[in-house]
mmCIF file of C-alpha atoms in Angstrom:
data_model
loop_
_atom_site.group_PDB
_atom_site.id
_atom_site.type_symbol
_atom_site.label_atom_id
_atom_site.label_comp_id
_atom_site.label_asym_id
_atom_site.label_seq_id
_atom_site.Cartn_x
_atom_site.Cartn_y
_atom_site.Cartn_z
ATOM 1 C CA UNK A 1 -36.278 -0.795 -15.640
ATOM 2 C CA UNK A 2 -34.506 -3.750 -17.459
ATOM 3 C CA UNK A 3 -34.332 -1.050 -20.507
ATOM 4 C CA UNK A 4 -32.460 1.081 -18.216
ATOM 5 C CA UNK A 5 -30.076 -2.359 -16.987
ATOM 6 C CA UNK A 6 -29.537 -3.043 -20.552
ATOM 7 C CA UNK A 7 -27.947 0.630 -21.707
ATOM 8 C CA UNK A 8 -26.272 0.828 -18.888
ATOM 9 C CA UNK A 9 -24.823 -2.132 -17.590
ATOM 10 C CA UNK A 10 -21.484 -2.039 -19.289
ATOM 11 C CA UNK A 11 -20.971 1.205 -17.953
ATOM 12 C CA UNK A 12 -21.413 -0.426 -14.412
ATOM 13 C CA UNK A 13 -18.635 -3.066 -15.679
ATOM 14 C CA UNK A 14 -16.468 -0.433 -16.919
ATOM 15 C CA UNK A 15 -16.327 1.182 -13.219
ATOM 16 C CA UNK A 16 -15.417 -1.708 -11.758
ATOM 17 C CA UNK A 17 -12.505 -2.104 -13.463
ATOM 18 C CA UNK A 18 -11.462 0.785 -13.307
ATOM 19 C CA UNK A 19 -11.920 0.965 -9.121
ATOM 20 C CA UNK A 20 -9.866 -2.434 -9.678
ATOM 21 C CA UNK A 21 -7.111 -0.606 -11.335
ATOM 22 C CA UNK A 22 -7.076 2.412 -8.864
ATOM 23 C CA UNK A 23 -7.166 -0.228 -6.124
ATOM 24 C CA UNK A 24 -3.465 -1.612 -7.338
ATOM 25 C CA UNK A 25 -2.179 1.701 -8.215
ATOM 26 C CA UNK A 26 -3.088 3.132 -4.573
ATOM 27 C CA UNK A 27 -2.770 -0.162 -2.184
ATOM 28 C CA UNK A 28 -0.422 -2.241 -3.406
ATOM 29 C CA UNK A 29 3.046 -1.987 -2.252
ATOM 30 C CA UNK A 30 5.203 -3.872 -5.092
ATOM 31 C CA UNK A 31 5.989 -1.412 -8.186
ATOM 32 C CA UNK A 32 5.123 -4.185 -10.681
ATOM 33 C CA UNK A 33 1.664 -4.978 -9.414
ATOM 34 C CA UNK A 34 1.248 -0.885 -9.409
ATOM 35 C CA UNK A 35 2.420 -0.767 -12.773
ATOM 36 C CA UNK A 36 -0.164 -3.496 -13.807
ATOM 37 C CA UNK A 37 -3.113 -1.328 -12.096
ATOM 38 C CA UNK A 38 -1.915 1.248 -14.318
ATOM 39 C CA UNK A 39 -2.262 -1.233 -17.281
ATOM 40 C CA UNK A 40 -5.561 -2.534 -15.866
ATOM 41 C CA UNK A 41 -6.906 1.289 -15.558
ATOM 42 C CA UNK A 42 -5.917 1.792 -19.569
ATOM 43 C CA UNK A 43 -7.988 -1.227 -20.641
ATOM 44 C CA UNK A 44 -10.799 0.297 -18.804
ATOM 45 C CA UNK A 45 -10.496 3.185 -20.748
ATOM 46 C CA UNK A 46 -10.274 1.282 -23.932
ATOM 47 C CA UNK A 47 -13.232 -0.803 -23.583
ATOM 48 C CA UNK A 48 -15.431 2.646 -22.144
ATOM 49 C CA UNK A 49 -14.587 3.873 -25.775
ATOM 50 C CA UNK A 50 -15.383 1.174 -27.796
ATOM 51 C CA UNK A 51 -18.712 0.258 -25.751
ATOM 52 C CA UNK A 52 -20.426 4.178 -26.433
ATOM 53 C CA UNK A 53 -19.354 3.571 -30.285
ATOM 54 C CA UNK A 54 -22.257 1.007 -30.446
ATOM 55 C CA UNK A 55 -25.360 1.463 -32.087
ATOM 56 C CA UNK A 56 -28.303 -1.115 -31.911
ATOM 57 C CA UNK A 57 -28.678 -2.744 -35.396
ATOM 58 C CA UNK A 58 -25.501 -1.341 -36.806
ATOM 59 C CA UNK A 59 -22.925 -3.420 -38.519
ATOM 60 C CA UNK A 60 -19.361 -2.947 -38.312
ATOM 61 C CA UNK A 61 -17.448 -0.332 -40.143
ATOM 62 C CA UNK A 62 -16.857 -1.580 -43.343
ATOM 63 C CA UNK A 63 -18.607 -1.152 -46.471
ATOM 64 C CA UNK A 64 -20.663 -3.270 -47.388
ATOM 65 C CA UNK A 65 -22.492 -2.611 -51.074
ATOM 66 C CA UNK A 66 -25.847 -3.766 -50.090
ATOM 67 C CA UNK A 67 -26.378 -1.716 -47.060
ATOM 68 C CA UNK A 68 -26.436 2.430 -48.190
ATOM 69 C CA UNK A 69 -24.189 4.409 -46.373
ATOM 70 C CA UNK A 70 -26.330 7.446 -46.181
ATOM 71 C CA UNK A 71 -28.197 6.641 -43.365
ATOM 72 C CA UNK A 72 -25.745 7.043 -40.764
ATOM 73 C CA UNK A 73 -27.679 4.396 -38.163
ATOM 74 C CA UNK A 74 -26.343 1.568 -40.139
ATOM 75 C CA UNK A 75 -23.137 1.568 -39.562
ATOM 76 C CA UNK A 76 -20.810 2.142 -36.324
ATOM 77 C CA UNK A 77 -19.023 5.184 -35.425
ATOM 78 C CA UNK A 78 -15.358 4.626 -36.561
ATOM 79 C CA UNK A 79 -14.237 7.925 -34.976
ATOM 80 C CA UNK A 80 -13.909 6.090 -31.406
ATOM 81 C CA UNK A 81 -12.369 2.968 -33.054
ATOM 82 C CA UNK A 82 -9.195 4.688 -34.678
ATOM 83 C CA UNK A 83 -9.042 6.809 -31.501
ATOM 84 C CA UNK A 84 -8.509 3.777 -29.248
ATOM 85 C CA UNK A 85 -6.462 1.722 -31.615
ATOM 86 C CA UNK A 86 -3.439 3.776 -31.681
ATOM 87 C CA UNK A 87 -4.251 4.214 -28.051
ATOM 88 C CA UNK A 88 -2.976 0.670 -27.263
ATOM 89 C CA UNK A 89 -0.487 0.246 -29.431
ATOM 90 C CA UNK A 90 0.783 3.375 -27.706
ATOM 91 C CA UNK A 91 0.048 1.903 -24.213
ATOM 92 C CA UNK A 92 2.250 -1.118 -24.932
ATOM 93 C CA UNK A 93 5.023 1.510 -25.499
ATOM 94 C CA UNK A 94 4.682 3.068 -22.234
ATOM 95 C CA UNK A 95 4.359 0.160 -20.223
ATOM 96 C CA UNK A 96 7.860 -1.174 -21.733
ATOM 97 C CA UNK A 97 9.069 1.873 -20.762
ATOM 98 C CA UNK A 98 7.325 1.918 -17.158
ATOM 99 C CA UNK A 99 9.113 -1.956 -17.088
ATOM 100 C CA UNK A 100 12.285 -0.344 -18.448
ATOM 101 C CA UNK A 101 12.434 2.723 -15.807
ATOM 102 C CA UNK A 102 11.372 -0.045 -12.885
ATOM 103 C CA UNK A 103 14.516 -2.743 -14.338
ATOM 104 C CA UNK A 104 16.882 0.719 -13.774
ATOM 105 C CA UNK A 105 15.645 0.921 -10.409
ATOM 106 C CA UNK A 106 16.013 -2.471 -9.712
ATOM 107 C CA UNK A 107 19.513 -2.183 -11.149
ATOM 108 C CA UNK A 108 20.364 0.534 -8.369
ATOM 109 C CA UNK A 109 18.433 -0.149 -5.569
ATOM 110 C CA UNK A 110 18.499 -3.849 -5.715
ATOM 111 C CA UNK A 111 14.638 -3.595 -4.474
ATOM 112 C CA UNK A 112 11.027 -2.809 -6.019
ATOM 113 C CA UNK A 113 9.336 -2.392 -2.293
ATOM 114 C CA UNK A 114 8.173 1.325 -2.279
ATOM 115 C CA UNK A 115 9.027 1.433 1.605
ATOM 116 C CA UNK A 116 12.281 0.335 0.832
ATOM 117 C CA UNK A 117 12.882 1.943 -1.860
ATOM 118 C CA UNK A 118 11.841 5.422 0.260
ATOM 119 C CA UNK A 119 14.473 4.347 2.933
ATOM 120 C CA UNK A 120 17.102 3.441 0.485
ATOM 121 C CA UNK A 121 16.589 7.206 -1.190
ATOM 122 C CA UNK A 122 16.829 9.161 2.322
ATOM 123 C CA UNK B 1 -6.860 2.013 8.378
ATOM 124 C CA UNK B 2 -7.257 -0.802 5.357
ATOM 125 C CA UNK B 3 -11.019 -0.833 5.805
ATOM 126 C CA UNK B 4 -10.812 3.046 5.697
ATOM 127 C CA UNK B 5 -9.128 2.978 2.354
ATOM 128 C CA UNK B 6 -11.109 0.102 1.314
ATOM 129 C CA UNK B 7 -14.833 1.829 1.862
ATOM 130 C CA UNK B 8 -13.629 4.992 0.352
ATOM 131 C CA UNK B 9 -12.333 3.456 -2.741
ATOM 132 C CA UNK B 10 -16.043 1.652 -2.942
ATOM 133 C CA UNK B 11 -17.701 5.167 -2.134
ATOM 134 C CA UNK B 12 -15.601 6.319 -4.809
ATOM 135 C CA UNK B 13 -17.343 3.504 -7.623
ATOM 136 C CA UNK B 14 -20.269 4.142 -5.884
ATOM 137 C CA UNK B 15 -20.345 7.781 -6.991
ATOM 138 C CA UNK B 16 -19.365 6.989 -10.343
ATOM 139 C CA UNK B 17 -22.281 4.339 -10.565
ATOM 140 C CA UNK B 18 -24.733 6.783 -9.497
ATOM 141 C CA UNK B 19 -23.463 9.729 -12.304
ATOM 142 C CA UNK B 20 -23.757 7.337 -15.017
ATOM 143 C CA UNK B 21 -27.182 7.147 -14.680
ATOM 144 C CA UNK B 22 -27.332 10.205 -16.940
ATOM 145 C CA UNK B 23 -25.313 8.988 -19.486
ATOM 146 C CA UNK B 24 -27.278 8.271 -22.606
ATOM 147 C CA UNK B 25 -28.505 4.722 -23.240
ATOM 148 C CA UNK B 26 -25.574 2.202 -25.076
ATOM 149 C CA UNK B 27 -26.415 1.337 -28.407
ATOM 150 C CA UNK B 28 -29.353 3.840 -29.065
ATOM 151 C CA UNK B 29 -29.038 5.324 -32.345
ATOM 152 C CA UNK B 30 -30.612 8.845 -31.235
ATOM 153 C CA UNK B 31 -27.511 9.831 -29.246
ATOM 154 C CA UNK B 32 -25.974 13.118 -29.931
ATOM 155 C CA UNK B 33 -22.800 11.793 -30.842
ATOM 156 C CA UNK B 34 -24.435 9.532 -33.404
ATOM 157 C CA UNK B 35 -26.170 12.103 -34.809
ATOM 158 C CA UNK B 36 -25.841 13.679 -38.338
ATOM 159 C CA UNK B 37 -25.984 17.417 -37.184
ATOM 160 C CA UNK B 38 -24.851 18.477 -33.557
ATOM 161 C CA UNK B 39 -26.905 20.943 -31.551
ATOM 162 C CA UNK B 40 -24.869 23.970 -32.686
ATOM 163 C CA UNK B 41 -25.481 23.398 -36.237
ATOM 164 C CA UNK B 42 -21.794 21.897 -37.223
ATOM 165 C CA UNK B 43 -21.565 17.988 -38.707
ATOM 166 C CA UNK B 44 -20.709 15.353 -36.186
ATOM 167 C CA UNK B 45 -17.317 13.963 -37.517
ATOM 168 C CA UNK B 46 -18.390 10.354 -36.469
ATOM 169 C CA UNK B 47 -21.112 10.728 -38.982
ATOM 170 C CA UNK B 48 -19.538 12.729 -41.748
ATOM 171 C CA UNK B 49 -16.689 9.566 -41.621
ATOM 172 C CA UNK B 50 -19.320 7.192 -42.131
ATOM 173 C CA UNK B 51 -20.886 9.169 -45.109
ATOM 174 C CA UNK B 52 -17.754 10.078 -47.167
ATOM 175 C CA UNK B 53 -14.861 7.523 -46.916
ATOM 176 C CA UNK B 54 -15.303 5.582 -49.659
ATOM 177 C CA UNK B 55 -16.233 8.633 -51.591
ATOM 178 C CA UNK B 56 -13.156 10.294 -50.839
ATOM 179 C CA UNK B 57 -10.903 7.317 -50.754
ATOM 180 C CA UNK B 58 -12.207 4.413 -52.578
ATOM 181 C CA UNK B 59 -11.345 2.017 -49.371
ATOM 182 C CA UNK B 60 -14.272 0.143 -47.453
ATOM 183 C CA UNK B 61 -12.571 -0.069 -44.571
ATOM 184 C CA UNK B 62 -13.849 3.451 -42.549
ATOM 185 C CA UNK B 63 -11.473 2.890 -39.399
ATOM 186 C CA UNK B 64 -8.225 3.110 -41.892
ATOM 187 C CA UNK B 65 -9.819 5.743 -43.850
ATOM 188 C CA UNK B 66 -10.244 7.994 -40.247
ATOM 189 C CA UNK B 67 -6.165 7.015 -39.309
ATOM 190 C CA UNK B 68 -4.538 7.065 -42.619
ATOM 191 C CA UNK B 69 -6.287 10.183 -44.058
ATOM 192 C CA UNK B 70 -8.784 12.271 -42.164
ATOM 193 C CA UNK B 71 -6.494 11.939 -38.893
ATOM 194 C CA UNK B 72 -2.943 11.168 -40.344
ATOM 195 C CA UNK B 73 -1.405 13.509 -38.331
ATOM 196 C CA UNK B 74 -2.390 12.298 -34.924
ATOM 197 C CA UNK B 75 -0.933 8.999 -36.098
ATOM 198 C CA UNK B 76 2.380 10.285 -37.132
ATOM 199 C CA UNK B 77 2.346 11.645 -33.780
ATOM 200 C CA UNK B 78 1.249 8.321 -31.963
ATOM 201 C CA UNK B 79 4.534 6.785 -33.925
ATOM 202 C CA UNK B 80 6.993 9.299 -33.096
ATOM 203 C CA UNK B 81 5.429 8.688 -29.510
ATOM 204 C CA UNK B 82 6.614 4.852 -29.693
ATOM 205 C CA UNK B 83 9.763 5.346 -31.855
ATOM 206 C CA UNK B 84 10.551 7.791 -28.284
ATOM 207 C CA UNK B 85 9.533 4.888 -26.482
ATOM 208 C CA UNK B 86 11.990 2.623 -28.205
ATOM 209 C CA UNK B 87 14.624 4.986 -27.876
ATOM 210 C CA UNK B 88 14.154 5.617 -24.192
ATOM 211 C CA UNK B 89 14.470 1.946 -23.379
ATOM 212 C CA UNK B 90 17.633 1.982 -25.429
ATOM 213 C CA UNK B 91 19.078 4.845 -23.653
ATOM 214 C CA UNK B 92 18.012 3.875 -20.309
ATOM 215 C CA UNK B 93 19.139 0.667 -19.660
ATOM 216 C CA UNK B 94 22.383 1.292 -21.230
ATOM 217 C CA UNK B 95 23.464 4.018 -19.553
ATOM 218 C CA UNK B 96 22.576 1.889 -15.857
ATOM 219 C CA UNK B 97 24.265 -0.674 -17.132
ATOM 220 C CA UNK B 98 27.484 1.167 -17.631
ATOM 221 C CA UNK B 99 27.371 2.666 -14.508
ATOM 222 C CA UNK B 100 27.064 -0.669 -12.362
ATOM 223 C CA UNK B 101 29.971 -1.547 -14.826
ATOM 224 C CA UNK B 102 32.217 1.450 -13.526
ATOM 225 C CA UNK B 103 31.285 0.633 -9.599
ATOM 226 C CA UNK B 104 32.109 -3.145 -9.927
ATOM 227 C CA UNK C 1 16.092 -15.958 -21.056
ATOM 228 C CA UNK C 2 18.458 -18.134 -19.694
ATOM 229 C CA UNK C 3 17.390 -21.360 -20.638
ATOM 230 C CA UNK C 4 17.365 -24.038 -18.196
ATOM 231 C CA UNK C 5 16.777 -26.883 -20.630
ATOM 232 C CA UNK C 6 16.777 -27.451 -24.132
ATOM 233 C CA UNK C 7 13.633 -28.430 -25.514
ATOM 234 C CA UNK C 8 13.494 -29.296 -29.319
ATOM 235 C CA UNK C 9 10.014 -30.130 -29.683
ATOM 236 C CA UNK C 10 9.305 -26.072 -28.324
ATOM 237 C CA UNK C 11 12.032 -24.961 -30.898
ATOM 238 C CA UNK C 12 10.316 -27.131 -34.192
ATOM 239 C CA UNK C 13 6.711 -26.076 -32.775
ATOM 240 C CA UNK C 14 7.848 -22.032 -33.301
ATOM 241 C CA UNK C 15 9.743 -22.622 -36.058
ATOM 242 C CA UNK C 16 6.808 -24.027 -37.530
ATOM 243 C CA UNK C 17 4.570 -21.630 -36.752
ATOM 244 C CA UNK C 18 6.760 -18.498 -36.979
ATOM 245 C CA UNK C 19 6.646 -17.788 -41.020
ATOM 246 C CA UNK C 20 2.891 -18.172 -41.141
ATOM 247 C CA UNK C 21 2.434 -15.530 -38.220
ATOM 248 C CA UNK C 22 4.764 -13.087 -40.256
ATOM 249 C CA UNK C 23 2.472 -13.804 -43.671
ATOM 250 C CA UNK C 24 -0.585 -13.393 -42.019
ATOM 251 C CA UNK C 25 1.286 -10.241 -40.462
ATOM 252 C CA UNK C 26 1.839 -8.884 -43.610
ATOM 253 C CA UNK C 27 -1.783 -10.131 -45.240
ATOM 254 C CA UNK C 28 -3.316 -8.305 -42.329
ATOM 255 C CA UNK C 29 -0.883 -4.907 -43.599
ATOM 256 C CA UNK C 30 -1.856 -4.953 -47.586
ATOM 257 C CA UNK C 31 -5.155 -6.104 -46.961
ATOM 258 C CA UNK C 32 -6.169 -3.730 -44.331
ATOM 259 C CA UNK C 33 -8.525 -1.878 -47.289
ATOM 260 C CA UNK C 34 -10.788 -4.249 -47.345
ATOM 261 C CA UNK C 35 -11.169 -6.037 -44.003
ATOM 262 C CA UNK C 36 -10.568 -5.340 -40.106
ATOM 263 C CA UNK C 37 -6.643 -4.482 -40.084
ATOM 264 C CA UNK C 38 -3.918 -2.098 -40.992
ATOM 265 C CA UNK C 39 -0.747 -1.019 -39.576
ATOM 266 C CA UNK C 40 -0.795 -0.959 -35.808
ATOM 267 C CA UNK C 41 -2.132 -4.843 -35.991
ATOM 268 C CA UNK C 42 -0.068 -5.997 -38.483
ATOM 269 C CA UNK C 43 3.067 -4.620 -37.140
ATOM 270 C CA UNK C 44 2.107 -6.246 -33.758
ATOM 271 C CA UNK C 45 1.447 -9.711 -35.416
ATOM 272 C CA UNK C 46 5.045 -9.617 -37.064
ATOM 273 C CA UNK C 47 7.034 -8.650 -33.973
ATOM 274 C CA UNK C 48 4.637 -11.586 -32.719
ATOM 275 C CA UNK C 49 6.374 -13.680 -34.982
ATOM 276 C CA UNK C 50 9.935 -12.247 -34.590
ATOM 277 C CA UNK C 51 9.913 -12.863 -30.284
ATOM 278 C CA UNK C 52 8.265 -16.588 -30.653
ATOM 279 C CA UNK C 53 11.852 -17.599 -32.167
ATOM 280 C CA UNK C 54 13.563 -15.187 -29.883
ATOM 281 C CA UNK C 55 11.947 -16.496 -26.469
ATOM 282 C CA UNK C 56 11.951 -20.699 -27.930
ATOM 283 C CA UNK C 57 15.204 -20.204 -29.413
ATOM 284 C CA UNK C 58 17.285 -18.487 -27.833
ATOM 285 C CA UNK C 59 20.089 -15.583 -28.803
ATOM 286 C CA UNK C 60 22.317 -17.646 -30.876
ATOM 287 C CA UNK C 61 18.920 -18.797 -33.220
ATOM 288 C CA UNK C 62 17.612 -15.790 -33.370
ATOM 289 C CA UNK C 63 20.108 -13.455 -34.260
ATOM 290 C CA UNK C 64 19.743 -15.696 -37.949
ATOM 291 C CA UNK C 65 16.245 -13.942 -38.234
ATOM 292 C CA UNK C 66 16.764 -10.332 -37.411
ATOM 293 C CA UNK C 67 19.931 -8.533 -36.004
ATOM 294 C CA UNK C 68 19.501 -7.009 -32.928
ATOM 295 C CA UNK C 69 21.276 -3.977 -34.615
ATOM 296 C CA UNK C 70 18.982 -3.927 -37.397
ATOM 297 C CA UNK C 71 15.736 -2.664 -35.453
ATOM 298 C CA UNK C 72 16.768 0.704 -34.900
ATOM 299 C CA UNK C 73 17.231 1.419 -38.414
ATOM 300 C CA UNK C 74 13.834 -0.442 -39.058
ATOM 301 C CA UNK C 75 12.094 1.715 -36.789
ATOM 302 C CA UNK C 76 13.911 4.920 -38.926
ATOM 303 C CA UNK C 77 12.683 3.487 -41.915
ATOM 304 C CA UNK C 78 9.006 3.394 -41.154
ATOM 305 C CA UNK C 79 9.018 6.858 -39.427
ATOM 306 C CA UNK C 80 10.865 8.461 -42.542
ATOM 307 C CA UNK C 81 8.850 6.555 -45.121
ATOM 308 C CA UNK C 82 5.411 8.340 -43.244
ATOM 309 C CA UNK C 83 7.377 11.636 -43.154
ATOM 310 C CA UNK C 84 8.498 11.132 -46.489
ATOM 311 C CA UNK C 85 5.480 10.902 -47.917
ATOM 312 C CA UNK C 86 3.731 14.259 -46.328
ATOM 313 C CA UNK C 87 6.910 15.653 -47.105
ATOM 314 C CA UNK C 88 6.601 14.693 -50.672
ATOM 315 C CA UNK C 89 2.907 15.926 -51.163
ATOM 316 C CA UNK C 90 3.632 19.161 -49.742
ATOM 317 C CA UNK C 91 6.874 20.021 -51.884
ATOM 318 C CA UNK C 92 4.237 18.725 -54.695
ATOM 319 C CA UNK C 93 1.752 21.660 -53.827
ATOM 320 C CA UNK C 94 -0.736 21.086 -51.049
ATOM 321 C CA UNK C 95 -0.670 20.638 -47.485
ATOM 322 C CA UNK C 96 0.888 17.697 -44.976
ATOM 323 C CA UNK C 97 -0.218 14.660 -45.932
ATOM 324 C CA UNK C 98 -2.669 15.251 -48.354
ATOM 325 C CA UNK C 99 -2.035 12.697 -50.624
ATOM 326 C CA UNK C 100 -3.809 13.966 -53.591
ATOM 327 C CA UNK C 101 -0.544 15.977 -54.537
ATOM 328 C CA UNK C 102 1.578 12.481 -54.328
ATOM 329 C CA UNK C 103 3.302 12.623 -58.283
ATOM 330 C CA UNK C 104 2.081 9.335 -59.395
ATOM 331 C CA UNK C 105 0.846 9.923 -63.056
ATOM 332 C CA UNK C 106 -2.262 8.515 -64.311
ATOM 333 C CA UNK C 107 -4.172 8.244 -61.032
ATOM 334 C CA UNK C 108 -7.265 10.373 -59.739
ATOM 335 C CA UNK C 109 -7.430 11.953 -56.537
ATOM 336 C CA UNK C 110 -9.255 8.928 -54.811
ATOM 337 C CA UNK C 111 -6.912 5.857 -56.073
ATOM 338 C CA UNK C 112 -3.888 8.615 -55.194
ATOM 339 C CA UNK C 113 -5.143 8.641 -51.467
ATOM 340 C CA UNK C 114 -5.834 5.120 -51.666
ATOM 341 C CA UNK C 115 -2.010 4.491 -52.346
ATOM 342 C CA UNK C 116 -0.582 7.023 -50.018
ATOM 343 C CA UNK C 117 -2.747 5.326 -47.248
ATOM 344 C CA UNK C 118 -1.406 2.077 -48.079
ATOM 345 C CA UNK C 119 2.018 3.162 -48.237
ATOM 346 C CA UNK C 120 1.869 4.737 -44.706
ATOM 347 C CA UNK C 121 0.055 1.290 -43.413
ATOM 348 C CA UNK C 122 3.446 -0.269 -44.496
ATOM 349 C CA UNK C 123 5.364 2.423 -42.605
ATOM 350 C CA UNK C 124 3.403 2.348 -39.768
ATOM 351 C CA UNK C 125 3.682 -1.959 -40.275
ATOM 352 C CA UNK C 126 7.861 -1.451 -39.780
ATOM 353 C CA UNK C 127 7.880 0.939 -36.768
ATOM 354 C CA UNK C 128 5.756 -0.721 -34.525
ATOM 355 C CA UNK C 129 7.224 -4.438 -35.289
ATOM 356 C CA UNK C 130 11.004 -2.715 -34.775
ATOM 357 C CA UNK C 131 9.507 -1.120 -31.802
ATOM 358 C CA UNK C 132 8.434 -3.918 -29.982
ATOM 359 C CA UNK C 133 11.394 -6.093 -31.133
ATOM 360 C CA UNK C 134 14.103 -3.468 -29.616
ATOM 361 C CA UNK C 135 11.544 -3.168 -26.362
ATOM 362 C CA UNK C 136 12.300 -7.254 -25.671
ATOM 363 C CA UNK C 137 16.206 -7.314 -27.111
ATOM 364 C CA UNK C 138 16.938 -4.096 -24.491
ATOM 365 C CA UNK C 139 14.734 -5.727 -21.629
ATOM 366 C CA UNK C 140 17.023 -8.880 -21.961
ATOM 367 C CA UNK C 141 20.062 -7.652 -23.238
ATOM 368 C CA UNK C 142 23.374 -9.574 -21.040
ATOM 369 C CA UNK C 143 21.233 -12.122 -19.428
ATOM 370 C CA UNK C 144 20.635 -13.992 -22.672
ATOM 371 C CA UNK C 145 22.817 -16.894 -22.714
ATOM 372 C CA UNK C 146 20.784 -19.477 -24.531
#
């Protein structure tokens, strides 16, 4: 049982942000605080990647001469790394240009309110 | 109507809690995706990274072996994906900020 | 920013601390080989370095450092300087991006992907610090009057 807590408890974590970020995205009214669910969701994502890359006893993934890189269990799995670090480089471009769309917005409608801003349209 | 919302949203995690019970263990070295040779025969990239960057490339460093040189196409992509993003916030707020010029 | 007050003891602390960020920026670039680092990180840590004067000092300070003109063609630089270099090892014989075709004499096929990786980290290094540098000067643009 506390095996079972221990390989699976960040997944638990994980879910719980993520229900965090789909919480702001859904039920909050203000287009900023929406945009940071969004943001909230991503990191979710992010850290979901980097947690299944683990392997127990590993080091990290750079050579090092005195452990032999044939045996695949001693190092981690850099495939999931690379993947997720151009994924938030690219995640601070889209949320400047989520922020950029929402100051255009602001610039016409004078408002960030989603009712309002659904009056102001019709 | 909140409450509604609220208990579905927690039915929601609840669901997902429940399904990652059959996820494989975190940090167990026997998992398929750590695993030198997947179940249809082919080499697991994760591994095959591991084995041969330094090999191939003479740098230590695995994660800028995999985005320089095994997967240097995906990251051109990922920076003509944020060179668009630069140029859309150029374009954006410029052309709104004419516009509000021309009404005033 | 429109600055309500002016602070000098903010200004000295980021002026202070601005060229180090932008070394370590570039340290984390070349040395990303050896050690955690490369591109994406480096080029973060040197627009880092470029928005601590911007925000402290103002537009008028700032402008001394980088132009806000100047990122765009930054940004083209790193982009072309990848492309160039795929571009070059496939005129050279082989596919996009294989650097093993890149016409450096006297090099084996190893140390030749070992330079063309390092020469895209310093591509990749430009694009993302002009990136994020033309993200904050657009965001602020006409109510900067510091």
């Amino acid at each position: 049982m506390l095996e079972f807590f221990i390989g699976h408890y960040a997944y638990w974590l994980v879910i719980i942000l993520l229900c965090v970020g789909i919480y702001g995205i859904l039920f909050k009214k203000n287009l900023i605080k929406k945009t940071i669910g969004l943001a909230v969701l991503q990191i979710s994502v992010v850290i979901y990647w980097v947690a299944i890359a683990s392997k127990e006893g590993a080091t990290v993934t750079t050579l090092d001469p005195n452990i032999p890189v044939d045996q695949v269990a001693n190092y981690l799995n850099p495939l999931t790394h690379t993947l997720m670090l151009t994924a938030i480089v690219v995640g601070v471009a889209t949320l400047g240009v989520a922020f950029t769309l929402l100051m255009a917005i602001y610039n016409r409608y004078e408002t960030l309110d989603e009712q309002e801003l659904l009056d102001k349209i019709q | 109507m909140k409450a509604l919302k609220i208990s579905i949203l927690v039915l929601f995690a609840a669901v997902l809690i429940y399904a990652s019970a059959d996820l494989p263990m975190r940090g167990d070295p026997d998992n398929l995706m750590h695993a030198e040779e997947s179940i249809t025969g082919t080499t697991v990239k994760g591994s095959y990274f591991i084995q041969n960057a330094y090999r191939d490339a003479r740098t230590p460093n695995m994660v800028t072996v995999v985005l320089g040189d095994y997967r240097s196409i995906d990251t051109f992509g990922e920076q003509v994906v944020i060179y668009t993003a630069g140029l859309i916030t150029l374009l954006v707020l410029r052309v709104t900020r004419n516009r509000r010029n021309d009404e005033e | 920013m429109r600055s309500k007050f002016d602070s000098p003891i903010v200004l000295l602390g980021s002026r202070l601390l601005a060229p180090y960020i932008m070394l370590f920026g570039w340290y984390v670039i070349i040395h990303g080989h050896y050690s955690p680092g490369g591109g994406f990180q480096g080029g973060a840590l040197l627009a880092a370095s470029v928005l601590l004067i911007r925000i402290s000092g103002g537009r008028v300070i700032s402008r001394l450092q980088i132009q806000e003109f100047a990122t765009t063609p930054l940004a083209i630089v790193g982009v072309v300087l990848y492309f160039g270099t795929g571009l070059v090892a496939m005129i050279m014989g082989g596919n996009f991006l294989d650097y093993a075709y890149l016409p450096i004499p006297g090099m084996e096929a190893d140390w030749l992907r070992y330079t063309g990786m390092l020469i895209i980290e310093v591509g990749i290094g430009l694009a993302v610090m002009a990136i994020l540098i033309m993200i904050y000067d657009n965001m602020v643009k006409g109510e900067d009057h510091a």
